[in-house]
């Protein structure tokens, strides 16, 4: 008999030996080794018969131990003990056969087999020494037979001397094994405690992360809401008759507010990326005007600084691809913004290349080359570290938090791409965005008019319902609507808006999200779910939250467009232009504005 793999047996160091033990075949290897040993003292045919009988009993024991585990536990344990003892009887026959063979070394072989048998039993059943004594009874009977047969001879003393030697050896083995098992149990208990502590720490970290995300959402709302009033009032002032000095002051207010908004967005994005909560939302995107959207206003900004601005397009140009246009534009706008900011003279070159890959995949490369001061090789590694700039003095000269490029690279990684840079002092820099995307349509794209749809320019004055709890924002929106020829009704929460919507039809509803009494999303769902004059009126959700998941909630509630605070009145004007054409027109425009 031999040890079978149990939970108490530590993993063997050798993969080969571990595989043999784990397969349960070690027992049969030992039976074979005993049969070979017996063949040196008894006829080989007898040794072969012993091998066959012992192997059959070993197979029966294996079946009981491994295939009958569905039995009642107590009964199964007793059955295993009985079968193990019966199997041990077959093993105990081996030393008897050797002893009575009459061979010169029969006694030595019998003693060796007995000691090996005891060791195997107590090794396998080291955690249950009482059961080991029961299973090893056949060996004890053989020992008594040998002592009785040898009584009165010198060899009887040899066999008797075997008892204390073997007993002490087994006692030490059992004690040391039990000590190690107790130590292992203590280690396992400590590990279990550590796992519980780690799980609790993970839960606390998750809760803290959720709390941080919620806090950032609140902070975003609290900062964007007053910023909406500042920028909105500045935009309204720009439309009035101002003296040059006053116009300059208003421009400073607006530019400073927009710069603050960029920094706020960067901090929120970095926090979400580090928390693993920023998601990429690829959608079907038309490419006919994608490049102009990625360039944004930076062509005009470069030309205003006296810089040459050129664009080169190479490669194939599919009509429709699947990307996240908002995040893609965020990366390219940052690269172009840096090029314009850090280039005092010379040129800025934009180059795009599209390469068809296997199937409906395409590699897209967008590079921006400037003739600025350039960056030394020893400083390039600092470019993509958050809150880091190559030259601290540039922060005082140009401003910025040093977050932009770090966010760009992390966004590129989330999209499966990379942002790289090649630069040399006094020569300039080339920043390259490279990523792969799915192609939905390989046909050559046709130009799309981004302006208002046909007839939109001649749209008559609209009747708009403004739902906003903040009095300053309500005043700014109402004043702007009036300045462009539209009439307004206002409500300070969702419940009042529903009551007003039941009484009068509107051409467009501008709905804030966070309001007392009833929030904007609840009001939107209610409006869509019940019949009335405004059930299908286009709704533009207005919110200080810039999170994509919040945008998705707004659209799921039934909104047709999502306008972030501070309000871009140009974007709102485009929504007003298509509102008379219905919800589908507003939804289509919203998708294109999100990509812009």
XYZ file of C-alpha atoms in Angstrom:
596
model
C 0.000 0.000 0.000
C 1.045 3.625 -0.453
C 0.049 7.210 -0.037
C -2.578 8.540 -2.356
C -2.839 12.241 -3.174
C -4.807 14.125 -0.539
C -5.275 17.753 0.454
C -2.606 17.226 3.132
C 0.128 16.353 0.644
C 2.070 19.445 -0.461
C 2.777 19.819 -4.120
C 5.878 17.885 -5.205
C 8.809 19.901 -6.372
C 9.308 17.727 -9.467
C 6.516 18.061 -12.041
C 7.127 14.449 -13.159
C 6.821 12.994 -9.648
C 3.856 15.236 -8.909
C 2.158 13.970 -12.051
C 2.705 10.340 -11.016
C 1.347 10.942 -7.508
C -1.582 13.034 -8.755
C -2.586 10.305 -11.219
C -2.899 7.761 -8.351
C -0.501 5.318 -10.034
C 2.254 5.430 -7.411
C 0.611 2.512 -5.556
C 1.112 0.214 -8.535
C 4.718 1.261 -9.020
C 5.421 0.255 -5.409
C 3.567 -3.073 -5.824
C 5.776 -3.780 -8.841
C 8.944 -2.918 -6.868
C 7.894 -5.290 -4.054
C 7.209 -8.062 -6.588
C 10.707 -7.654 -8.042
C 12.192 -7.793 -4.531
C 10.200 -10.957 -3.757
C 11.417 -12.578 -6.976
C 14.942 -12.574 -5.515
C 13.870 -14.881 -2.651
C 10.865 -16.860 -3.999
C 9.984 -18.388 -7.381
C 9.053 -15.717 -9.923
C 5.682 -17.348 -10.647
C 4.736 -16.925 -6.959
C 5.947 -13.307 -7.000
C 3.870 -12.673 -10.153
C 0.763 -14.189 -8.520
C 1.280 -11.952 -5.461
C 1.626 -8.933 -7.807
C -1.639 -9.761 -9.597
C -3.658 -10.286 -6.417
C -2.300 -7.179 -4.693
C -2.916 -5.076 -7.813
C -6.571 -6.160 -7.919
C -7.029 -5.178 -4.286
C -5.270 -1.862 -5.022
C -7.708 -1.168 -7.846
C -10.628 -1.941 -5.527
C -9.223 0.457 -2.956
C -8.807 3.176 -5.583
C -12.443 2.747 -6.648
C -13.663 3.055 -3.070
C -11.539 6.135 -2.397
C -12.230 8.046 -5.608
C -15.436 6.761 -7.209
C -17.708 6.294 -4.191
C -17.491 9.786 -2.759
C -21.271 10.282 -2.946
C -21.836 7.865 -0.076
C -22.775 9.074 3.378
C -19.504 10.506 4.831
C -19.355 8.363 7.975
C -20.143 5.160 6.101
C -17.644 6.047 3.371
C -14.884 6.627 5.952
C -15.556 3.222 7.575
C -15.664 1.504 4.189
C -12.302 3.016 3.230
C -10.810 1.800 6.540
C -12.052 -1.773 5.970
C -10.828 -1.883 2.364
C -7.450 -0.383 3.325
C -7.005 -3.054 6.039
C -7.951 -5.831 3.581
C -5.480 -4.451 1.062
C -2.815 -4.379 3.781
C -3.368 -8.114 4.320
C -2.182 -8.734 0.757
C 0.846 -6.500 1.327
C 1.646 -8.330 4.615
C 1.731 -11.678 2.795
C 4.870 -10.519 0.962
C 7.228 -10.599 4.003
C 5.740 -14.010 5.021
C 6.429 -15.442 1.573
C 9.974 -14.167 1.722
C 10.568 -15.428 5.288
C 9.340 -18.985 4.637
C 11.130 -19.264 1.271
C 14.282 -20.677 2.907
C 16.513 -18.271 1.006
C 19.753 -17.149 2.647
C 18.477 -13.561 2.868
C 14.809 -14.348 3.508
C 14.765 -12.830 7.004
C 16.486 -9.635 5.886
C 14.040 -9.216 2.998
C 11.066 -9.887 5.303
C 12.257 -7.291 7.836
C 12.897 -4.730 5.060
C 9.410 -5.224 3.616
C 7.799 -4.972 7.045
C 9.555 -1.694 7.830
C 8.667 -0.314 4.395
C 5.045 -1.352 4.885
C 4.743 0.344 8.252
C 6.337 3.503 6.824
C 3.937 3.589 3.880
C 0.863 3.207 6.117
C 1.889 5.889 8.572
C 2.976 8.220 5.750
C -0.394 7.982 4.054
C -2.409 8.215 7.261
C -0.145 10.620 9.141
C -3.086 12.806 10.129
C -4.948 9.829 11.646
C -2.452 7.705 13.614
C -5.187 5.617 15.324
C -6.589 4.511 11.974
C -3.010 3.828 10.827
C -2.554 1.393 13.747
C -5.717 -0.455 12.645
C -4.732 -0.623 8.978
C -1.200 -1.833 9.879
C -2.499 -4.726 12.056
C -1.661 -7.305 9.338
C 2.011 -6.239 9.546
C 1.861 -6.522 13.339
C 0.492 -10.082 13.009
C 3.380 -10.961 10.662
C 5.880 -9.569 13.186
C 4.378 -11.756 15.908
C 4.536 -14.806 13.603
C 8.212 -14.151 12.919
C 8.988 -13.721 16.646
C 7.140 -16.931 17.498
C 8.941 -18.886 14.809
C 12.340 -17.506 15.761
C 11.814 -17.692 19.520
C 14.876 -19.020 21.284
C 17.234 -18.108 18.444
C 19.524 -15.117 18.020
C 17.392 -13.874 15.124
C 14.418 -13.446 17.472
C 16.349 -10.702 19.239
C 16.954 -9.025 15.880
C 13.248 -8.956 15.133
C 12.409 -7.780 18.643
C 14.976 -4.965 18.350
C 13.175 -3.820 15.240
C 10.133 -2.788 17.288
C 11.596 0.176 19.270
C 13.657 1.364 16.289
C 10.680 1.361 13.966
C 8.320 2.616 16.653
C 10.458 5.643 17.448
C 10.961 6.387 13.755
C 7.218 6.292 13.145
C 6.530 8.308 16.302
C 8.941 11.051 15.214
C 7.482 11.036 11.701
C 3.913 11.362 12.992
C 4.814 14.098 15.509
C 6.832 16.155 13.032
C 4.158 15.719 10.390
C 1.442 16.820 12.797
C 3.533 19.848 13.775
C 3.974 20.779 10.124
C 0.286 20.242 9.479
C -0.554 22.503 12.427
C 1.839 25.144 11.086
C 0.280 24.831 7.630
C -3.192 25.138 9.139
C -2.068 28.277 10.989
C -0.635 29.708 7.762
C -3.866 28.905 5.929
C -5.848 30.552 8.702
C -3.684 33.668 8.473
C -4.066 33.664 4.692
C -7.814 33.327 5.051
C -7.790 36.273 7.438
C -5.646 38.267 5.013
C -8.046 37.445 2.182
C -10.955 38.679 4.281
C -9.014 41.838 5.125
C -8.060 42.362 1.476
C -11.656 41.886 0.360
C -12.779 44.392 2.965
C -10.048 46.804 1.833
C -11.117 46.298 -1.781
C -14.713 47.019 -0.884
C -13.651 50.152 0.986
C -11.523 51.225 -1.993
C -14.439 50.630 -4.364
C -16.725 52.597 -2.086
C -14.163 55.399 -1.878
C -13.805 55.372 -5.673
C -17.577 55.554 -6.090
C -17.745 58.354 -3.557
C -14.967 60.189 -5.391
C -16.756 59.800 -8.724
C -19.983 61.092 -7.223
C -18.111 63.943 -5.571
C -16.478 64.868 -8.880
C -19.859 64.794 -10.592
C -21.218 67.161 -7.938
C -18.156 69.404 -8.181
C -18.460 69.397 -11.956
C -22.065 70.527 -11.657
C -21.284 73.136 -9.014
C -18.440 74.612 -11.068
C -20.092 74.421 -14.465
C -23.354 75.973 -13.343
C -21.854 79.351 -12.277
C -19.432 79.133 -15.209
C -22.445 78.878 -17.480
C -23.663 82.181 -16.086
C -20.255 83.823 -16.519
C -19.677 82.635 -20.088
C -23.308 83.098 -21.069
C -23.326 86.662 -19.851
C -20.007 87.285 -21.623
C -21.410 85.968 -24.893
C -24.475 88.168 -24.526
C -22.295 91.195 -23.825
C -20.320 90.530 -27.006
C -23.494 90.955 -29.038
C -24.100 94.465 -27.653
C -22.510 97.780 -28.607
C -19.274 97.925 -26.638
C -16.381 100.324 -26.681
C -13.076 98.686 -27.734
C -11.777 98.532 -24.188
C -15.030 96.959 -22.974
C -14.982 94.399 -25.786
C -11.421 93.508 -24.797
C -12.457 93.006 -21.168
C -15.358 90.771 -22.192
C -13.036 88.756 -24.433
C -10.670 88.268 -21.491
C -13.558 87.066 -19.308
C -14.696 84.594 -21.935
C -11.227 83.261 -22.748
C -10.353 82.879 -19.081
C -13.594 81.050 -18.387
C -13.057 78.710 -21.324
C -9.483 78.032 -20.181
C -10.748 77.197 -16.693
C -13.309 74.856 -18.229
C -10.569 73.020 -20.158
C -8.582 72.515 -16.949
C -11.685 71.241 -15.177
C -12.358 68.738 -17.965
C -8.733 67.539 -17.888
C -8.808 66.928 -14.150
C -12.093 65.041 -14.382
C -10.825 62.933 -17.296
C -7.556 62.065 -15.536
C -9.423 61.076 -12.390
C -11.780 58.834 -14.344
C -8.913 57.240 -16.265
C -6.967 56.477 -13.084
C -10.110 55.016 -11.517
C -10.718 52.894 -14.628
C -14.105 54.529 -15.152
C -13.559 56.383 -18.410
C -15.244 54.469 -21.199
C -14.688 54.648 -24.932
C -17.939 54.830 -26.912
C -17.286 53.929 -30.577
C -20.115 54.833 -32.937
C -20.619 54.887 -36.694
C -18.945 58.090 -37.899
C -18.948 59.646 -41.358
C -15.470 60.585 -42.568
C -16.373 63.167 -45.221
C -15.921 66.018 -42.744
C -14.049 64.140 -40.018
C -10.727 65.844 -40.709
C -12.229 69.330 -40.381
C -13.822 68.316 -37.104
C -10.481 66.987 -35.830
C -8.714 70.199 -36.840
C -11.394 72.336 -35.185
C -10.645 76.041 -34.779
C -6.870 75.649 -34.816
C -6.395 76.562 -38.471
C -7.819 80.022 -37.728
C -5.781 80.284 -34.508
C -2.554 79.432 -36.339
C -3.245 81.913 -39.117
C -4.069 84.578 -36.515
C -0.528 84.116 -35.130
C 0.936 84.461 -38.621
C 1.736 80.750 -38.962
C 1.372 78.771 -42.169
C -1.135 75.951 -41.759
C -1.242 73.065 -44.251
C -3.104 69.757 -44.398
C -2.092 66.628 -46.327
C -4.296 63.564 -46.769
C -3.017 60.222 -48.121
C -4.279 56.669 -48.361
C -7.783 55.316 -48.806
C -10.775 57.222 -47.507
C -13.751 55.083 -46.430
C -17.136 56.669 -46.008
C -18.054 55.265 -42.592
C -15.913 54.057 -39.667
C -16.568 53.016 -36.078
C -14.705 55.197 -33.585
C -15.309 57.417 -30.584
C -15.247 60.780 -32.385
C -15.445 62.786 -29.150
C -12.298 61.215 -27.675
C -10.514 61.219 -31.035
C -11.144 64.958 -31.392
C -10.046 65.489 -27.794
C -6.637 64.011 -28.656
C -6.154 65.876 -31.931
C -7.334 69.177 -30.467
C -4.766 68.857 -27.685
C -1.955 68.104 -30.145
C -2.958 71.029 -32.373
C -3.477 73.343 -29.422
C 0.040 72.631 -28.187
C 1.477 73.169 -31.667
C -0.189 76.576 -31.970
C 0.701 77.530 -28.394
C 4.403 76.646 -28.568
C 5.140 77.816 -32.125
C 5.995 81.497 -32.458
C 6.852 81.518 -36.173
C 7.018 79.195 -39.132
C 4.416 76.574 -39.936
C 2.172 73.816 -38.680
C 1.577 70.782 -40.889
C -1.183 68.243 -40.387
C -0.846 64.904 -42.180
C -3.312 62.038 -42.143
C -2.887 58.599 -43.626
C -5.403 55.763 -43.846
C -4.153 52.235 -44.533
C -6.453 49.324 -45.312
C -5.735 46.232 -43.196
C -7.149 42.707 -43.328
C -10.925 42.530 -43.521
C -12.813 45.646 -42.523
C -10.011 47.164 -40.478
C -8.068 50.351 -41.104
C -4.985 51.938 -39.540
C -5.365 55.702 -39.079
C -2.421 57.997 -38.511
C -2.795 61.687 -37.588
C 0.422 63.691 -37.205
C 1.051 67.324 -36.295
C 4.405 68.883 -37.187
C 5.433 72.313 -35.938
C 8.492 74.523 -36.273
C 8.617 75.393 -32.588
C 11.541 75.248 -30.200
C 11.654 71.441 -30.134
C 12.363 69.097 -27.246
C 15.609 67.423 -26.212
C 15.811 63.622 -26.088
C 16.424 63.709 -22.327
C 13.140 65.570 -21.764
C 10.777 63.630 -24.026
C 10.004 60.997 -21.380
C 8.524 63.718 -19.153
C 6.011 64.852 -21.759
C 3.431 62.186 -21.008
C 3.656 62.328 -17.224
C 0.703 64.035 -15.522
C 1.278 67.488 -14.011
C 4.679 67.655 -15.744
C 6.079 70.060 -18.303
C 9.479 70.014 -19.978
C 10.321 73.528 -18.813
C 8.713 74.823 -15.637
C 9.102 78.331 -16.965
C 6.727 77.455 -19.808
C 3.953 77.151 -17.251
C 4.373 80.805 -16.365
C 4.634 81.836 -20.008
C 1.990 79.643 -21.650
C -0.115 78.362 -18.763
C -1.465 74.845 -18.543
C -1.497 72.064 -15.963
C 0.654 69.543 -17.823
C -2.238 67.076 -18.026
C -3.104 67.249 -21.712
C -0.515 64.901 -23.252
C -0.828 62.431 -20.386
C -4.573 62.226 -21.014
C -4.011 61.978 -24.785
C -1.744 58.960 -24.439
C -4.077 57.232 -21.992
C -7.065 57.879 -24.232
C -5.110 56.496 -27.184
C -4.316 53.359 -25.165
C -7.984 52.928 -24.290
C -8.753 53.124 -28.016
C -6.049 50.569 -28.805
C -3.632 53.142 -30.219
C -0.565 55.155 -29.312
C 0.676 58.744 -29.241
C 4.358 59.219 -30.044
C 6.686 62.157 -30.575
C 9.813 62.910 -32.588
C 11.528 66.184 -31.745
C 14.834 68.017 -31.900
C 15.782 71.345 -30.278
C 15.691 74.203 -32.739
C 13.961 72.098 -35.409
C 10.479 71.414 -34.115
C 8.327 68.465 -33.110
C 6.068 65.896 -34.714
C 3.356 64.313 -32.584
C 1.642 61.282 -34.093
C -1.565 59.513 -33.122
C -1.882 56.020 -34.585
C -4.771 53.637 -34.030
C -6.842 50.993 -35.750
C -10.576 51.152 -36.359
C -13.401 49.191 -37.958
C -14.598 50.284 -41.395
C -18.334 50.056 -42.011
C -18.363 51.372 -45.583
C -15.399 51.553 -47.974
C -17.169 53.663 -50.605
C -15.709 57.090 -51.303
C -17.329 59.620 -48.912
C -19.317 62.552 -50.247
C -19.234 66.013 -48.783
C -21.728 66.814 -46.068
C -23.076 70.268 -45.373
C -22.552 70.994 -41.699
C -24.646 74.083 -41.802
C -28.324 74.317 -41.123
C -30.632 72.095 -43.210
C -32.486 73.437 -46.178
C -34.946 76.076 -45.157
C -33.642 76.254 -41.583
C -32.309 79.751 -42.076
C -35.833 80.976 -42.763
C -37.405 79.312 -39.730
C -39.893 81.549 -38.013
C -39.573 82.495 -34.374
C -39.911 79.460 -32.089
C -41.738 79.127 -28.821
C -39.251 77.545 -26.393
C -39.768 76.209 -22.878
C -36.685 76.735 -20.686
C -36.598 74.496 -17.607
C -33.769 75.637 -15.327
C -33.653 76.064 -11.550
C -30.729 78.513 -11.465
C -32.087 82.051 -11.856
C -28.929 83.453 -13.495
C -28.791 80.680 -16.082
C -32.520 81.072 -16.685
C -32.051 84.790 -17.268
C -29.074 84.271 -19.623
C -30.912 81.683 -21.714
C -34.057 83.773 -21.868
C -32.089 86.875 -22.861
C -30.207 85.031 -25.583
C -33.384 83.461 -26.969
C -34.974 86.870 -27.154
C -31.907 88.337 -28.863
C -32.205 85.837 -31.727
C -35.948 86.318 -32.159
C -37.516 83.473 -30.166
C -40.126 83.640 -27.427
C -39.717 81.802 -24.152
C -41.583 80.387 -21.233
C -39.619 79.369 -18.153
C -40.035 76.824 -15.379
C -37.839 76.294 -12.337
C -38.349 72.515 -11.955
C -39.649 69.479 -13.818
C -43.085 69.427 -12.217
C -43.869 72.993 -13.271
C -42.562 72.161 -16.751
C -44.961 69.208 -17.032
C -47.887 71.367 -15.974
C -46.964 73.994 -18.565
C -46.404 71.353 -21.261
C -49.936 70.033 -20.667
C -51.386 73.467 -21.390
C -49.396 74.806 -24.357
C -47.396 73.339 -27.283
C -43.738 74.276 -27.661
C -41.326 73.994 -30.580
C -38.395 73.030 -28.337
C -37.853 72.250 -24.654
C -34.484 73.048 -23.061
C -34.374 70.870 -19.934
C -31.875 71.119 -17.080
C -31.083 67.858 -15.232
C -30.459 68.615 -11.562
C -33.456 70.484 -10.164
C -35.522 70.387 -6.968
C -38.994 68.820 -6.765
C -38.557 66.882 -10.033
C -35.323 66.476 -11.980
C -35.064 66.887 -15.720
C -34.694 63.215 -16.643
C -37.793 62.241 -14.682
C -39.716 65.071 -16.318
C -38.487 63.950 -19.749
C -39.618 60.375 -19.166
C -43.005 61.580 -17.939
C -43.406 63.835 -20.955
C -42.615 61.004 -23.379
C -44.872 58.504 -21.647
C -48.167 60.412 -21.591
C -50.213 61.866 -24.425
C -50.198 65.598 -24.790
C -49.277 68.470 -27.084
C -45.544 68.048 -26.327
C -45.139 64.277 -26.296
C -43.007 64.449 -29.476
C -41.517 67.917 -28.961
C -37.709 67.867 -29.312
C -35.944 68.061 -25.936
C -32.400 69.355 -25.481
C -31.052 68.317 -22.097
C -28.934 70.962 -20.415
C -26.526 69.788 -17.728
C -23.309 70.706 -15.974
C -22.206 67.048 -16.053
C -19.865 66.236 -18.914
C -19.747 62.492 -18.240
C -20.649 60.309 -21.267
C -22.615 57.958 -19.015
C -24.813 60.894 -17.992
C -25.341 61.758 -21.647
C -26.434 58.178 -22.248
C -28.931 58.413 -19.381
C -30.367 61.581 -20.920
C -30.877 59.956 -24.306
C -32.348 56.843 -22.669
C -34.881 59.050 -20.869
C -36.106 60.399 -24.208
C -33.941 63.469 -24.801
C -32.905 64.249 -28.370
C -29.813 66.373 -27.768
C -27.417 66.980 -24.906
C -25.904 70.416 -24.345
C -23.139 70.736 -21.750
C -22.778 73.738 -19.505
C -21.372 76.300 -20.010
C -23.724 76.547 -22.933
C -22.238 76.875 -26.409
C -24.818 79.187 -27.962
C -23.601 78.226 -31.427
C -24.491 74.594 -30.736
C -27.813 75.633 -29.226
C -28.524 77.770 -32.303
C -28.051 74.712 -34.528
C -30.503 72.767 -32.380
C -33.020 75.612 -32.722
C -32.484 75.629 -36.504
C -33.498 71.975 -36.925
C -36.120 71.800 -34.137
C -39.043 72.556 -36.528
C -38.029 69.466 -38.555
C -38.758 67.125 -35.639
C -36.993 64.869 -33.209
C -35.099 62.819 -35.799
C -33.450 65.932 -37.219
C -32.377 67.036 -33.734
C -31.059 63.547 -32.910
C -29.058 63.431 -36.144
C -27.577 66.837 -35.437
C -26.743 65.781 -31.864
C -24.712 62.824 -33.110
C -22.723 65.044 -35.455
C -22.186 67.728 -32.796
C -20.914 65.084 -30.362
C -18.356 64.047 -32.956
C -17.310 67.607 -33.695
